[in-house]
XYZ file of C-alpha atoms in Angstrom:
713
model
C 0.000 0.000 0.000
C 1.032 3.590 -0.550
C 0.368 6.470 1.768
C 1.296 10.078 1.117
C 3.022 12.116 3.810
C 1.993 15.733 4.034
C 5.682 16.611 4.346
C 8.840 14.589 5.115
C 9.656 16.690 8.189
C 10.184 15.908 11.895
C 6.408 15.644 12.518
C 5.518 13.280 9.680
C 1.858 12.819 8.792
C 0.758 9.665 7.058
C -2.483 10.373 5.199
C -4.826 7.399 5.112
C -8.442 7.201 6.188
C -8.553 8.094 8.993
C -5.340 10.027 9.639
C -2.534 8.542 11.690
C 0.628 10.274 12.837
C 4.263 9.150 12.859
C 7.141 11.130 14.394
C 10.885 10.613 14.607
C 12.933 9.351 17.563
C 14.963 7.662 19.004
C 16.458 10.014 21.645
C 13.039 11.514 22.232
C 9.963 12.599 20.325
C 10.922 14.866 17.444
C 8.251 17.461 16.744
C 8.391 21.086 15.667
C 7.984 23.435 18.648
C 5.796 25.859 16.657
C 2.548 25.062 14.831
C 0.555 26.958 12.260
C -2.072 29.308 13.728
C -1.034 28.334 17.262
C 0.744 30.796 19.580
C 1.949 28.061 21.932
C 5.355 26.383 21.892
C 5.673 22.631 22.307
C 8.866 20.884 23.383
C 9.845 17.284 23.950
C 12.444 15.775 26.261
C 15.907 15.127 24.839
C 16.996 11.842 26.378
C 20.554 10.460 26.203
C 21.595 8.963 22.866
C 21.451 5.217 22.196
C 25.058 4.493 23.135
C 24.472 6.152 26.497
C 21.237 4.260 27.138
C 22.828 0.924 26.298
C 25.833 1.669 28.506
C 23.572 1.414 31.544
C 23.005 -2.323 30.816
C 19.865 -1.723 32.910
C 16.737 -2.920 31.127
C 14.402 -1.803 33.938
C 15.786 1.722 33.715
C 15.515 1.736 29.914
C 11.890 0.647 30.199
C 11.271 3.689 32.418
C 12.815 5.878 29.706
C 10.439 4.283 27.217
C 7.503 4.960 29.511
C 8.425 8.643 29.682
C 8.823 8.835 25.901
C 5.554 6.974 25.402
C 3.651 9.504 27.466
C 5.007 12.335 25.308
C 4.141 10.431 22.142
C 0.562 9.919 23.274
C -0.032 13.353 24.803
C 1.247 15.095 21.677
C -1.185 13.168 19.497
C 1.338 10.856 17.845
C 0.541 7.209 17.126
C 3.981 5.761 16.338
C 7.490 6.799 17.343
C 9.929 5.921 14.566
C 12.336 4.199 16.950
C 14.258 2.356 18.322
C 17.239 2.084 16.004
C 19.400 -0.937 16.796
C 21.731 -1.609 13.913
C 25.036 -3.173 14.894
C 28.191 -1.111 15.369
C 30.032 -2.832 12.550
C 32.613 -0.051 12.431
C 33.300 2.905 14.760
C 32.953 5.422 11.908
C 29.243 4.880 11.220
C 27.696 8.340 11.430
C 24.633 7.033 13.256
C 26.292 4.759 15.785
C 25.151 7.205 18.481
C 21.555 6.127 17.758
C 22.433 2.450 17.941
C 23.333 0.405 20.979
C 26.195 -1.991 20.594
C 28.538 -4.183 18.592
C 26.800 -7.113 20.289
C 23.308 -8.234 19.199
C 22.275 -9.524 22.630
C 22.855 -6.145 24.259
C 21.194 -4.345 21.340
C 18.174 -6.635 21.376
C 17.593 -6.512 25.129
C 17.942 -2.727 25.344
C 15.616 -2.228 22.364
C 13.094 -4.644 23.823
C 12.931 -2.731 27.114
C 12.646 0.584 25.269
C 9.749 -0.723 23.140
C 7.890 -2.186 26.122
C 8.076 1.146 27.931
C 6.777 3.198 25.004
C 4.031 0.771 24.031
C 2.767 0.570 27.618
C 0.915 3.790 26.700
C -0.929 2.087 23.821
C 1.119 3.885 21.206
C 3.455 2.196 18.758
C 7.114 1.972 17.852
C 8.889 1.325 14.578
C 11.992 -0.780 15.062
C 14.639 0.119 12.480
C 16.570 -0.078 10.149
C 15.789 -3.638 9.086
C 18.474 -4.762 8.311
C 22.270 -4.300 8.024
C 22.057 -0.516 7.697
C 25.611 -0.106 8.965
C 26.857 2.923 7.024
C 25.534 6.268 5.844
C 27.733 6.570 2.766
C 25.502 5.844 -0.247
C 23.036 4.238 2.144
C 20.200 4.465 -0.388
C 21.798 2.108 -2.886
C 24.833 0.304 -1.486
C 24.720 -3.477 -1.876
C 25.796 -5.231 1.329
C 27.251 -8.673 0.605
C 26.801 -10.656 3.822
C 26.862 -14.378 4.552
C 23.713 -15.969 5.918
C 25.500 -16.892 9.125
C 26.644 -13.327 9.747
C 23.151 -12.047 8.970
C 21.478 -14.416 11.378
C 24.021 -14.361 14.232
C 24.996 -10.691 14.136
C 22.795 -8.389 12.057
C 19.378 -9.986 12.656
C 19.751 -11.436 16.147
C 19.082 -8.164 17.969
C 15.970 -7.568 15.887
C 14.837 -11.126 16.560
C 15.184 -10.684 20.324
C 13.371 -7.341 20.395
C 10.589 -8.349 18.004
C 9.816 -11.612 19.790
C 10.007 -10.124 23.287
C 8.271 -6.770 22.794
C 6.192 -6.981 19.579
C 6.729 -3.500 18.104
C 3.737 -2.209 16.176
C 5.781 -1.546 13.051
C 9.110 -2.421 11.437
C 10.953 0.035 9.182
C 13.057 -1.462 6.407
C 16.558 -0.260 5.613
C 17.610 1.607 2.493
C 20.458 -0.696 1.487
C 20.452 -3.821 -0.624
C 21.173 -7.250 0.839
C 23.001 -9.531 -1.568
C 21.548 -7.722 -4.551
C 17.988 -7.059 -3.320
C 16.704 -3.928 -1.601
C 15.788 -4.668 2.006
C 12.302 -3.289 1.332
C 11.855 -5.857 -1.458
C 13.513 -8.856 0.201
C 11.177 -11.801 0.563
C 13.841 -13.607 2.606
C 13.913 -10.749 5.100
C 10.275 -9.651 5.313
C 8.336 -12.855 4.794
C 10.523 -15.920 5.292
C 12.330 -14.678 8.403
C 10.270 -11.854 9.895
C 6.811 -13.345 9.446
C 7.196 -17.096 8.891
C 10.056 -17.817 11.281
C 9.634 -15.084 13.882
C 5.844 -14.903 13.741
C 5.670 -11.127 13.369
C 2.128 -9.880 12.667
C 2.612 -6.111 12.586
C 3.030 -3.500 9.881
C 6.177 -3.172 7.751
C 7.032 0.168 6.126
C 9.880 1.543 4.064
C 12.169 4.259 5.268
C 11.371 7.565 3.555
C 11.733 6.891 -0.191
C 13.238 3.479 0.548
C 13.810 1.281 -2.463
C 15.050 4.020 -4.770
C 18.653 3.912 -6.004
C 19.357 7.450 -4.752
C 17.967 10.900 -4.078
C 18.566 11.840 -7.701
C 16.021 9.259 -8.899
C 13.490 10.327 -6.271
C 13.533 13.820 -7.716
C 13.110 12.621 -11.283
C 9.649 13.064 -12.787
C 7.822 9.767 -12.762
C 10.605 7.855 -10.986
C 9.475 4.863 -9.011
C 10.832 2.125 -6.791
C 10.029 -1.508 -7.592
C 6.565 -1.285 -6.041
C 5.499 -4.770 -7.066
C 8.597 -6.380 -5.559
C 8.147 -4.415 -2.332
C 4.498 -5.399 -1.851
C 5.092 -9.015 -2.878
C 7.971 -9.250 -0.385
C 5.750 -8.190 2.510
C 6.445 -4.451 2.716
C 2.996 -3.049 3.515
C 3.542 0.677 3.346
C 5.697 2.837 1.050
C 6.657 6.078 2.760
C 5.952 8.852 2.092
C 4.389 7.592 -1.141
C 4.584 9.238 -4.563
C 2.169 9.546 -7.458
C 4.511 7.462 -9.612
C 4.396 4.642 -7.057
C 0.631 4.908 -6.739
C 0.175 4.669 -10.491
C 2.592 1.748 -10.794
C 0.779 -0.224 -8.090
C -2.661 0.534 -9.540
C -1.476 -0.651 -12.934
C 0.029 -3.818 -11.431
C -3.248 -4.613 -9.650
C -5.225 -4.090 -12.862
C -2.854 -6.270 -14.891
C -2.528 -8.921 -12.194
C 1.271 -8.622 -11.980
C 1.222 -8.057 -8.230
C 0.335 -10.877 -5.842
C -3.303 -10.375 -4.826
C -2.779 -12.211 -1.551
C 0.121 -9.897 -0.714
C -2.021 -6.819 -1.410
C -4.851 -8.146 0.758
C -2.435 -9.051 3.533
C -0.981 -5.540 3.458
C -4.453 -4.011 3.552
C -5.392 -6.165 6.506
C -2.246 -5.253 8.459
C -2.715 -1.545 7.764
C -6.342 -1.661 8.878
C -5.412 -3.618 12.006
C -2.817 -0.963 12.818
C -5.248 1.902 12.205
C -7.897 0.257 14.362
C -5.660 0.285 17.456
C -4.063 3.716 16.978
C -4.954 6.443 19.521
C -5.927 8.826 16.711
C -8.533 6.378 15.443
C -9.857 5.990 18.979
C -10.262 9.780 19.076
C -7.953 10.006 22.072
C -8.117 13.540 23.445
C -4.420 14.251 23.752
C -3.480 17.058 26.121
C -0.359 18.548 24.515
C 0.879 18.644 28.117
C 3.110 15.655 28.919
C 4.922 15.753 32.250
C 8.183 17.215 30.945
C 9.395 18.067 34.440
C 9.182 14.448 35.581
C 10.797 13.273 32.355
C 13.725 15.626 32.929
C 14.408 13.738 36.150
C 14.318 10.451 34.239
C 16.821 11.667 31.668
C 19.117 13.076 34.345
C 19.144 9.734 36.124
C 19.645 7.530 33.085
C 22.396 9.765 31.664
C 24.364 9.514 34.895
C 23.947 5.739 35.023
C 25.141 5.408 31.435
C 28.378 7.300 32.054
C 31.541 5.214 32.096
C 34.591 5.791 34.266
C 37.408 4.824 31.899
C 40.264 5.935 34.124
C 40.581 7.151 37.717
C 44.194 7.236 38.793
C 44.696 7.953 42.497
C 40.929 8.297 42.913
C 40.799 11.783 41.401
C 37.070 11.297 41.060
C 34.787 11.953 42.749
C 36.088 15.491 43.153
C 34.449 16.682 46.339
C 36.430 19.822 47.194
C 34.244 22.793 46.308
C 36.251 25.443 48.132
C 38.534 26.388 45.239
C 38.119 26.669 41.484
C 38.140 24.402 38.434
C 40.072 25.400 35.316
C 37.771 24.325 32.502
C 39.336 23.874 29.045
C 38.021 22.692 25.694
C 35.416 24.197 23.380
C 32.810 21.604 24.254
C 32.982 22.452 27.928
C 31.263 25.649 26.765
C 29.178 24.109 23.973
C 28.107 20.795 25.473
C 26.499 18.351 23.007
C 23.158 16.961 24.180
C 22.575 14.647 21.201
C 23.343 13.845 17.584
C 21.981 15.422 14.416
C 19.469 14.321 11.797
C 16.315 12.381 12.631
C 17.856 11.497 15.997
C 17.749 15.168 17.059
C 15.119 16.531 19.472
C 13.668 20.027 19.902
C 14.047 20.387 23.665
C 13.141 23.440 25.758
C 16.603 23.722 27.275
C 19.919 21.957 27.564
C 22.014 22.072 30.735
C 25.608 22.873 29.813
C 28.596 21.461 31.655
C 29.207 24.859 33.256
C 25.608 25.095 34.429
C 25.838 21.605 35.878
C 29.030 22.367 37.781
C 27.536 25.640 39.041
C 24.335 23.893 40.141
C 26.463 21.410 42.089
C 28.291 24.212 43.924
C 31.575 24.285 42.010
C 33.357 27.465 40.922
C 34.688 27.644 37.367
C 37.701 29.858 36.676
C 36.182 33.108 35.462
C 39.085 34.321 33.320
C 39.080 31.122 31.262
C 35.321 31.265 30.940
C 35.459 34.855 29.660
C 38.038 33.827 27.057
C 36.283 30.689 25.885
C 32.672 31.811 25.674
C 33.016 34.436 22.890
C 35.433 32.203 20.958
C 33.107 29.218 21.117
C 30.038 31.332 20.345
C 31.731 32.574 17.167
C 32.874 29.061 16.210
C 29.323 27.722 16.661
C 27.906 30.626 14.649
C 30.378 29.961 11.837
C 29.517 26.267 11.803
C 25.767 26.938 11.812
C 26.179 29.388 8.940
C 28.215 26.842 6.977
C 25.555 24.176 7.491
C 22.743 26.557 6.495
C 24.542 27.506 3.282
C 25.088 23.874 2.314
C 21.647 22.751 3.463
C 20.478 19.155 3.731
C 23.802 17.726 2.569
C 25.892 19.495 5.215
C 28.155 17.229 7.246
C 29.330 17.797 10.817
C 32.609 19.615 11.452
C 34.456 19.600 14.733
C 34.883 23.006 16.361
C 38.509 24.216 16.234
C 39.944 24.258 19.731
C 40.888 27.530 21.330
C 44.462 27.190 22.563
C 45.171 29.449 25.561
C 48.719 30.800 25.782
C 51.150 28.634 27.726
C 51.680 31.361 30.350
C 47.961 31.564 31.030
C 47.697 27.792 31.420
C 50.678 27.825 33.787
C 49.025 30.557 35.835
C 45.813 28.548 36.066
C 47.805 25.499 37.169
C 48.959 27.569 40.146
C 45.566 29.082 41.018
C 43.035 26.344 40.247
C 42.560 23.083 42.134
C 42.036 20.823 39.128
C 41.762 20.990 35.337
C 38.875 19.667 33.251
C 39.165 19.204 29.484
C 36.098 18.317 27.445
C 36.527 16.671 24.050
C 33.433 16.645 21.842
C 32.236 14.844 18.735
C 28.996 14.998 16.804
C 27.590 13.182 13.789
C 24.303 12.230 12.205
C 22.351 11.116 9.179
C 23.808 10.956 5.652
C 27.483 11.211 6.589
C 29.905 8.800 8.169
C 32.683 9.962 10.433
C 36.273 10.451 9.337
C 39.426 8.707 10.515
C 41.570 11.839 10.850
C 40.508 14.728 13.052
C 37.496 12.761 14.254
C 38.269 9.183 15.283
C 41.819 10.375 15.980
C 42.260 13.631 17.860
C 43.079 16.764 15.918
C 46.481 18.337 16.427
C 44.859 21.251 18.271
C 43.301 18.782 20.740
C 46.613 16.974 21.194
C 48.352 20.288 21.881
C 45.675 21.303 24.388
C 46.052 18.045 26.327
C 49.848 18.306 26.291
C 49.883 21.939 27.415
C 47.385 21.494 30.224
C 48.789 18.224 31.579
C 52.369 19.534 31.547
C 51.433 22.680 33.459
C 49.111 21.075 36.002
C 51.305 18.061 36.687
C 54.233 20.410 37.287
C 52.177 21.860 40.138
C 51.162 18.410 41.417
C 47.587 18.877 40.258
C 45.287 16.580 38.316
C 43.688 16.687 34.874
C 40.271 15.159 34.172
C 38.997 14.560 30.635
C 35.275 14.434 29.897
C 34.316 12.750 26.621
C 31.170 14.370 25.203
C 30.872 11.983 22.253
C 28.339 9.724 20.566
C 30.669 6.960 19.414
C 34.180 5.612 19.694
C 37.321 7.739 19.439
C 40.991 6.821 19.808
C 42.216 7.037 23.407
C 45.392 4.942 23.586
C 47.826 7.685 22.516
C 46.801 10.184 25.188
C 45.067 8.387 28.063
C 48.294 7.923 30.040
C 48.835 11.695 30.064
C 45.689 12.485 32.036
C 44.551 11.367 35.470
C 40.902 10.538 34.924
C 38.577 10.010 31.958
C 34.794 10.148 32.257
C 32.881 9.022 29.171
C 29.729 11.153 29.407
C 28.431 10.357 25.906
C 25.835 12.806 24.530
C 23.694 12.800 27.652
C 20.517 14.659 26.697
C 19.085 17.909 27.954
C 20.090 17.388 31.600
C 23.622 16.444 30.576
C 25.500 19.046 32.603
C 23.646 18.083 35.772
C 24.246 14.385 35.086
C 27.991 14.934 34.661
C 28.095 16.943 37.881
C 26.247 14.165 39.701
C 28.994 11.717 38.769
C 31.829 14.257 39.114
C 30.785 15.047 42.678
C 30.081 11.474 43.746
C 26.366 12.048 44.134
C 26.123 9.159 41.647
C 28.627 6.322 41.511
C 29.295 5.593 37.813
C 28.125 2.122 36.827
C 28.093 2.213 33.035
C 30.158 -0.177 30.930
C 31.180 -0.197 27.283
C 28.890 -1.921 24.809
C 31.586 -1.623 22.156
C 35.370 -1.976 21.940
C 37.692 1.040 21.968
C 40.586 -0.024 19.711
C 44.164 1.169 19.981
C 44.278 1.785 16.246
C 41.395 2.202 13.816
C 42.889 -0.408 11.490
C 42.694 -3.001 14.266
C 38.966 -3.293 13.581
C 38.188 -6.340 11.456
C 35.818 -4.282 9.297
C 38.353 -1.516 8.615
C 39.685 -3.174 5.458
C 36.141 -3.449 4.031
C 34.595 -0.291 5.430
C 32.213 1.631 3.121
C 32.919 -0.606 0.132
C 33.945 -0.070 -3.471
C 34.485 2.254 -5.282
C 35.656 4.510 -2.467
C 33.980 7.779 -3.528
C 30.457 6.404 -3.933
C 30.474 2.711 -3.099
C 28.011 0.444 -4.834
C 29.177 -2.734 -3.077
C 30.400 -3.412 0.451
C 31.736 -6.833 1.407
C 31.343 -8.070 4.980
C 34.419 -10.275 4.786
C 34.852 -10.240 8.560
C 31.716 -12.405 8.830
C 30.724 -12.891 12.463
C 33.953 -11.406 13.810
C 32.637 -8.023 14.860
C 33.897 -6.117 17.907
C 35.063 -8.228 20.828
C 34.382 -11.402 18.874
C 37.333 -10.366 16.717
C 39.539 -8.654 19.318
C 39.300 -11.478 21.867
C 39.520 -14.349 19.368
C 42.525 -13.039 17.464
C 44.275 -11.570 20.533
C 44.155 -7.995 19.252
C 44.863 -5.674 22.158
C 42.380 -2.848 22.702
C 42.539 0.439 24.559
C 39.345 -0.426 26.460
C 37.666 -3.772 25.951
C 33.992 -4.571 25.502
C 32.163 -4.506 28.824
C 34.778 -2.337 30.565
C 33.848 0.272 33.132
C 35.250 1.295 36.502
C 33.575 2.454 39.706
C 34.184 4.422 42.877
C 33.893 1.158 44.764
C 35.007 -2.461 44.280
C 33.111 -5.717 43.866
C 33.826 -9.366 44.576
C 32.282 -12.263 42.634
C 31.651 -15.593 44.367
C 29.442 -18.670 44.642
C 29.096 -19.489 40.958
C 26.540 -22.283 40.675
C 25.244 -24.240 37.676
C 22.016 -26.195 37.907
C 23.563 -29.101 35.999
C 26.886 -30.196 34.563
C 25.108 -32.000 31.697
C 23.034 -29.650 29.578
C 19.826 -30.953 28.023
C 17.187 -28.242 27.596
C 18.103 -25.489 29.989
C 20.823 -24.330 32.356
C 20.347 -22.082 35.368
C 23.308 -20.053 36.565
C 23.688 -17.987 39.723
C 26.514 -15.819 41.054
C 26.879 -13.618 44.116
C 28.227 -10.077 43.886
C 29.452 -8.257 47.003
C 30.360 -4.584 47.368
C 33.801 -4.720 48.990
C 34.476 -0.984 48.771
C 33.547 2.041 50.834
C 30.663 3.597 48.875
C 27.385 2.297 47.493
C 27.328 1.214 43.864
C 25.945 -1.042 41.146
C 27.773 -3.736 39.199
C 27.117 -5.185 35.750
C 27.695 -8.938 35.505
C 28.450 -10.442 32.093
C 28.073 -14.132 31.245
C 30.235 -15.429 28.394
C 30.378 -18.903 26.910
C 33.193 -20.625 25.014
C 31.725 -23.399 22.839
C 33.048 -26.411 20.895
C 33.844 -25.618 17.262
C 33.624 -28.775 15.196
C 30.786 -27.996 12.783
C 31.681 -24.311 12.346
C 34.420 -21.982 13.554
C 33.496 -19.831 16.551
C 34.688 -16.814 18.486
C 36.741 -17.578 21.580
C 33.741 -16.483 23.650
C 30.377 -14.811 23.230
C 28.135 -12.856 25.575
C 25.074 -14.968 26.390
C 23.477 -13.082 29.295
C 23.978 -10.062 31.520
C 22.461 -8.478 34.584
C 22.892 -5.507 36.860
C 22.699 -5.433 40.619
C 20.572 -3.002 42.533
C 22.478 -0.364 44.488
C 24.630 -2.278 46.968
C 25.817 -0.578 50.124
C 29.329 -1.432 51.340
C 29.465 -5.037 52.514
C 26.118 -5.939 50.965
C 25.575 -8.683 48.379
C 23.120 -9.724 45.699
C 22.774 -13.011 43.857
C 22.038 -12.699 40.147
C 20.425 -15.568 38.226
C 20.513 -16.382 34.522
C 18.856 -19.059 32.382
C 20.441 -20.369 29.189
C 18.490 -22.255 26.515
C 19.797 -24.407 23.664
C 19.249 -21.441 21.270
C 21.514 -19.359 23.495
C 24.281 -21.927 23.112
C 23.752 -22.526 19.403
C 25.564 -21.206 16.355
C 24.084 -21.040 12.881
C 25.298 -23.882 10.668
C 24.786 -22.751 7.098
C 24.911 -26.104 5.317
C 22.218 -27.468 7.651
C 20.098 -24.270 7.800
C 19.887 -24.751 11.539
C 20.908 -23.324 14.894
C 22.924 -26.102 16.514
C 24.431 -26.403 19.987
C 27.372 -28.699 19.381
C 28.229 -31.612 21.599
C 31.285 -31.221 23.791
C 32.591 -29.194 26.694
C 31.426 -25.611 27.225
C 33.226 -23.119 29.448
C 30.970 -20.648 31.218
C 32.669 -17.418 32.300
C 31.441 -14.689 34.620
C 33.168 -11.398 33.936
C 33.289 -7.712 34.778
C 34.280 -7.243 31.122
C 35.143 -9.507 28.199
C 38.737 -9.690 29.464
C 38.206 -9.371 33.204
C 36.873 -12.862 33.884
C 36.184 -13.463 37.565
C 34.816 -17.030 37.692
C 34.633 -20.072 35.403
C 32.925 -23.439 35.280
C 32.260 -26.120 32.679
C 29.325 -28.183 31.523
C 28.778 -30.841 28.876
C 26.422 -31.258 25.943
C 26.298 -34.975 25.217
C 25.086 -34.757 21.598
C 24.356 -32.099 18.997
C 21.131 -30.225 19.730
C 19.199 -28.670 16.858
C 17.755 -25.679 18.646
C 15.934 -24.412 15.563
C 15.577 -25.487 11.962
C 15.132 -22.572 9.559
C 14.884 -21.801 5.848
C 17.760 -21.220 3.511
C 18.019 -17.464 2.937
C 20.406 -14.709 1.841
C 22.319 -16.619 -0.784
C 25.374 -14.580 -1.685
C 25.157 -12.878 -5.062
C 28.935 -13.042 -5.477
C 31.796 -15.166 -4.209
C 33.211 -13.711 -1.013
C 35.845 -15.249 1.274
C 34.867 -14.817 4.917
C 37.227 -14.527 7.885
C 37.474 -17.690 9.970
C 39.153 -18.521 13.227
């Protein structure tokens, strides 16, 4: 079916009979604050970006975020939030990684599931996206992703499978890209065989805006059209926003009988079923007055819990002395980034800067530095905004050039201030991927700033704290030993400055952990050699030669050292793991695991427990270990303990065996590992599987359209 949007803007209206309303996410409801013939102004809450949410590893907390978002969706008269986005972090340079959750599909799936449950508890819908393998922005409308079936099922579909089965999102949005030669929006393997037949999904499937076209140029051509017949036949119910050319092509296909009548009827039925349960159809009297004040408290809390303490030499943090002053350096200390750009942006009423947060917490920021930085940064932001306005829709993100205070001034501040704070910022968004130089790696101005400040402050016996106000991974190995503490604050939403201050002061003990690997060198990533595809300028084909070896699966298996490993995160306290118990040493259908965690430090805190499994590899090669479950303790006071329990099924233990089209848990000895990160393994035990277990038999799908050697262990 085809529906026509009144305009492809942040408050998208899908015109059917009756009307139903979609709006962007995923860091909060994206609506325009001003409306025609309405003097009022309407704002939504800017929540932390996806990487920050996932870094909490706290599904209960994420569900509460979803509940807050869901109330805004409903009370602003919206039926479906176009979120969550949970594509895998195949490579650290993906421009939209900030919207996504992890390099690991289990983490991505569980976080997305909690998010969906929270939103849909208000009887409004979500649209899980981008289905599937939308892992780059460069030529995203037409690039052909060549991916093995095993990699698709184990890595790029597994998170979607978890979230769809557990939380039943109202809609699924297909990706722009091709999969082995077929557009995702026209892939029968993806939309019917897997999504509907194997996973049992009964909801609505829609394209992304103009999905199925080879590029924006063709969309603008008079009479251009996607392959409407293929899209409908594959199980794509709704073409967004819908064009006259598409409408005419479908009408002609129906008249001539070249489109599957059953597919058309099925799409009609699913659209009508969706419309029937939408709040708009029920004539829900939305208030336009969601509880934004309460939601601000939610975002402040979740942002703080998602922050990750990467380094804390000599317990610099928490910094509790408020009697002196803090020398605050770095442009983004004065232009703090709440969230990314593009459809993941939110029109919030306010955004708490780092300086405001420190001031609210009772700290004093060096006034001379502030007076120098603020006009410089204001001009830099104005210049960047002007550049983006002149370019328009195709404008990429540029990093602000760092102001470099004179050495004598920095030396003077090292004498007068108690501590130095340097904020490093990064931003990105739709349509553009990040760059290696001056983005993933620090710019020379940033390197000079760190060197100047650390030299001066260390000469006076004083500490330097770096705050990372970023949405995705940057290089840290070359400079982390120069500074004393590193707090990864992510892009923490509209209450970001307050959330940083909560952690900085010790009001909140940081408990976030990495859901992706921070490499020492960009080229250490398995996908680096195949990133973006060929040809380089406008790739038409990208080859996923790394197969299943994404993130820690590659780093741990091939012994590639990282700067910070998957699952890493420090705390202001310490934890002890003990009493690992397995319900059986001979696995048949299910295995129950329990482990006790005790706070052995001096302050209250939470700990994230990660369960990894090393499996036999006779039928297929396998990573050295894979995350199979995780959990987070409640807040534990010093000396207190909590026992966490996990249940593993045969599907959890299984790998996809391509030549048998089945998920199989191989016979042999399995090593179960309980870790504080993928490398910090605290406890181990073993269990046996006496014979191969076929956990699930599936259909043969995603045949490669070209020969492609895949990395194996």
